[in-house]
Structure formats: C-alpha cells, structure tokens
Amino acid sequence: MLFQYRAREDRLPVRGPAVGLFADQEIRLLRGPLFPGETYWVEREVVALSGSKRTESMWVRSTVFDADNAVIATMLLNGASMKDSYANYESEHKALYG
C-alpha cells in the first residue's frame, strides 16, 4: 500500500508484539490518480487514539504530495491492536493508568 510504504520510518510509539489489523480505511483522491514512476512524498500524523473492550486503535492521516507540493490524496487509517494478543497489556495499562 503506497500510503504505508515508509510507515516504519516514522517511529510512531507502538508496543508489541501484538496482532494488528486495519480496522477502517478511507482514501480520497483529490488530484489523483497516483502513477507508478512518479515522485511523491507522504506526511503522516496521528489524529486520534481510541479503544474498545478488545482493541486499541491509532487513527493516522497520511497526506500525499507531488513534486510541486500539491496535495494529491489523503488516507485516514484506523490501525487496531488486539489487547489479548499483547502479553504485557494488563501490567502496562495499570502502570500508565493506575
């Protein structure tokens, strides 16, 4: 997925290992489509944190720019982690939130 291609370089603070999944995704092509062989750059930001009984989610907005710094596309991605799949979840949650 183009929007996630360099996501590991962002060094967003995540813990693991845990089972993760894409729980929701919205892509908007504003001046698209995007073409292979073209140069683009992606800016990513965490816009929300949320959770449910079984998951914790990080909502990340990615914005794709072309060589002229024009916004070409955006993506909002909900990356969820299964709480039960992370062995230290309970102890770390208690340490953070009491």
Coordinates of N, CA, C and O in Angstrom, one line a residue, residues 12-15 44-52 55-61 76-81 83 89 96-97:
L12 N 6.6 5.8 15.1 CA 5.4 6.1 16.0 C 5.5 5.1 17.2 O 5.9 3.9 17.0
P13 N 5.3 5.6 18.4 CA 5.5 4.8 19.6 C 4.4 3.7 19.7 O 3.4 3.9 20.3
V14 N 4.7 2.5 19.2 CA 3.8 1.4 19.4 C 4.6 0.3 20.1 O 5.8 0.2 20.1
R15 N 3.8 -0.6 20.8 CA 4.4 -1.7 21.6 C 4.0 -3.0 21.0 O 2.9 -3.1 20.4
R44 N 2.6 12.0 7.6 CA 1.7 11.2 8.4 C 1.6 11.9 9.7 O 2.5 12.4 10.3
E45 N 0.4 11.8 10.3 CA 0.1 12.3 11.7 C -0.9 11.5 12.4 O -1.9 11.0 11.8
V46 N -0.7 11.3 13.7 CA -1.7 10.6 14.5 C -2.8 11.7 14.8 O -2.5 12.7 15.4
V47 N -4.0 11.4 14.5 CA -5.1 12.3 14.7 C -6.0 11.9 15.8 O -6.8 12.7 16.3
A48 N -6.0 10.6 16.2 CA -6.8 10.2 17.4 C -6.3 8.9 17.9 O -5.7 8.1 17.2
L49 N -6.6 8.6 19.2 CA -6.4 7.3 19.8 C -7.8 6.9 20.3 O -8.5 7.8 20.9
S50 N -8.1 5.7 20.2 CA -9.4 5.2 20.7 C -9.3 3.7 21.1 O -8.2 3.1 20.9
G51 N -10.3 3.2 21.7 CA -10.3 1.8 22.1 C -11.6 1.2 22.3 O -12.6 2.0 22.4
S52 N -11.7 -0.1 22.4 CA -12.9 -0.8 22.7 C -12.5 -1.8 23.8 O -11.4 -1.9 24.3
T55 N -9.9 -4.0 21.7 CA -8.8 -3.3 20.8 C -8.4 -2.0 21.3 O -9.1 -1.3 22.1
E56 N -7.2 -1.6 20.9 CA -6.8 -0.2 21.0 C -6.5 0.3 19.6 O -5.9 -0.5 18.8
S57 N -6.9 1.5 19.2 CA -6.7 2.0 17.9 C -5.9 3.3 17.8 O -6.0 4.1 18.7
M58 N -5.2 3.4 16.7 CA -4.5 4.6 16.4 C -4.9 5.1 15.0 O -4.8 4.3 14.0
W59 N -5.5 6.3 15.0 CA -6.0 6.8 13.7 C -4.9 7.7 13.1 O -4.5 8.6 13.8
V60 N -4.5 7.4 11.9 CA -3.4 8.1 11.3 C -3.8 8.6 9.9 O -4.4 7.9 9.1
R61 N -3.6 9.9 9.8 CA -3.9 10.6 8.5 C -2.6 10.7 7.7 O -1.6 11.3 8.2
L76 N -7.1 8.1 5.7 CA -7.3 8.0 7.2 C -7.4 6.5 7.5 O -8.2 5.8 6.9
L77 N -6.5 6.1 8.3 CA -6.4 4.6 8.6 C -6.5 4.4 10.1 O -5.8 5.0 10.9
N78 N -7.4 3.5 10.5 CA -7.5 3.0 11.8 C -6.7 1.7 12.0 O -7.2 0.7 11.5
G79 N -5.6 1.8 12.6 CA -4.8 0.6 12.9 C -5.1 0.1 14.3 O -4.8 0.8 15.2
A80 N -5.7 -1.0 14.4 CA -6.1 -1.6 15.7 C -5.2 -2.7 16.1 O -4.7 -3.5 15.3
S81 N -5.0 -2.8 17.4 CA -4.2 -3.9 18.0 C -5.1 -4.7 19.0 O -5.9 -4.0 19.8
K83 N -5.9 -6.4 22.2 CA -5.4 -6.3 23.6 C -4.9 -7.6 24.1 O -3.8 -7.8 24.6
Y89 N 0.0 -6.4 28.2 CA -1.0 -5.3 28.2 C -1.6 -4.9 29.5 O -1.6 -3.7 29.9
L96 N 0.4 2.7 33.6 CA 0.1 4.0 32.9 C -1.2 4.7 33.5 O -1.2 5.9 33.7
Y97 N -2.2 3.9 33.9 CA -3.5 4.5 34.2 C -4.0 4.2 35.6 O -5.0 4.6 36.0

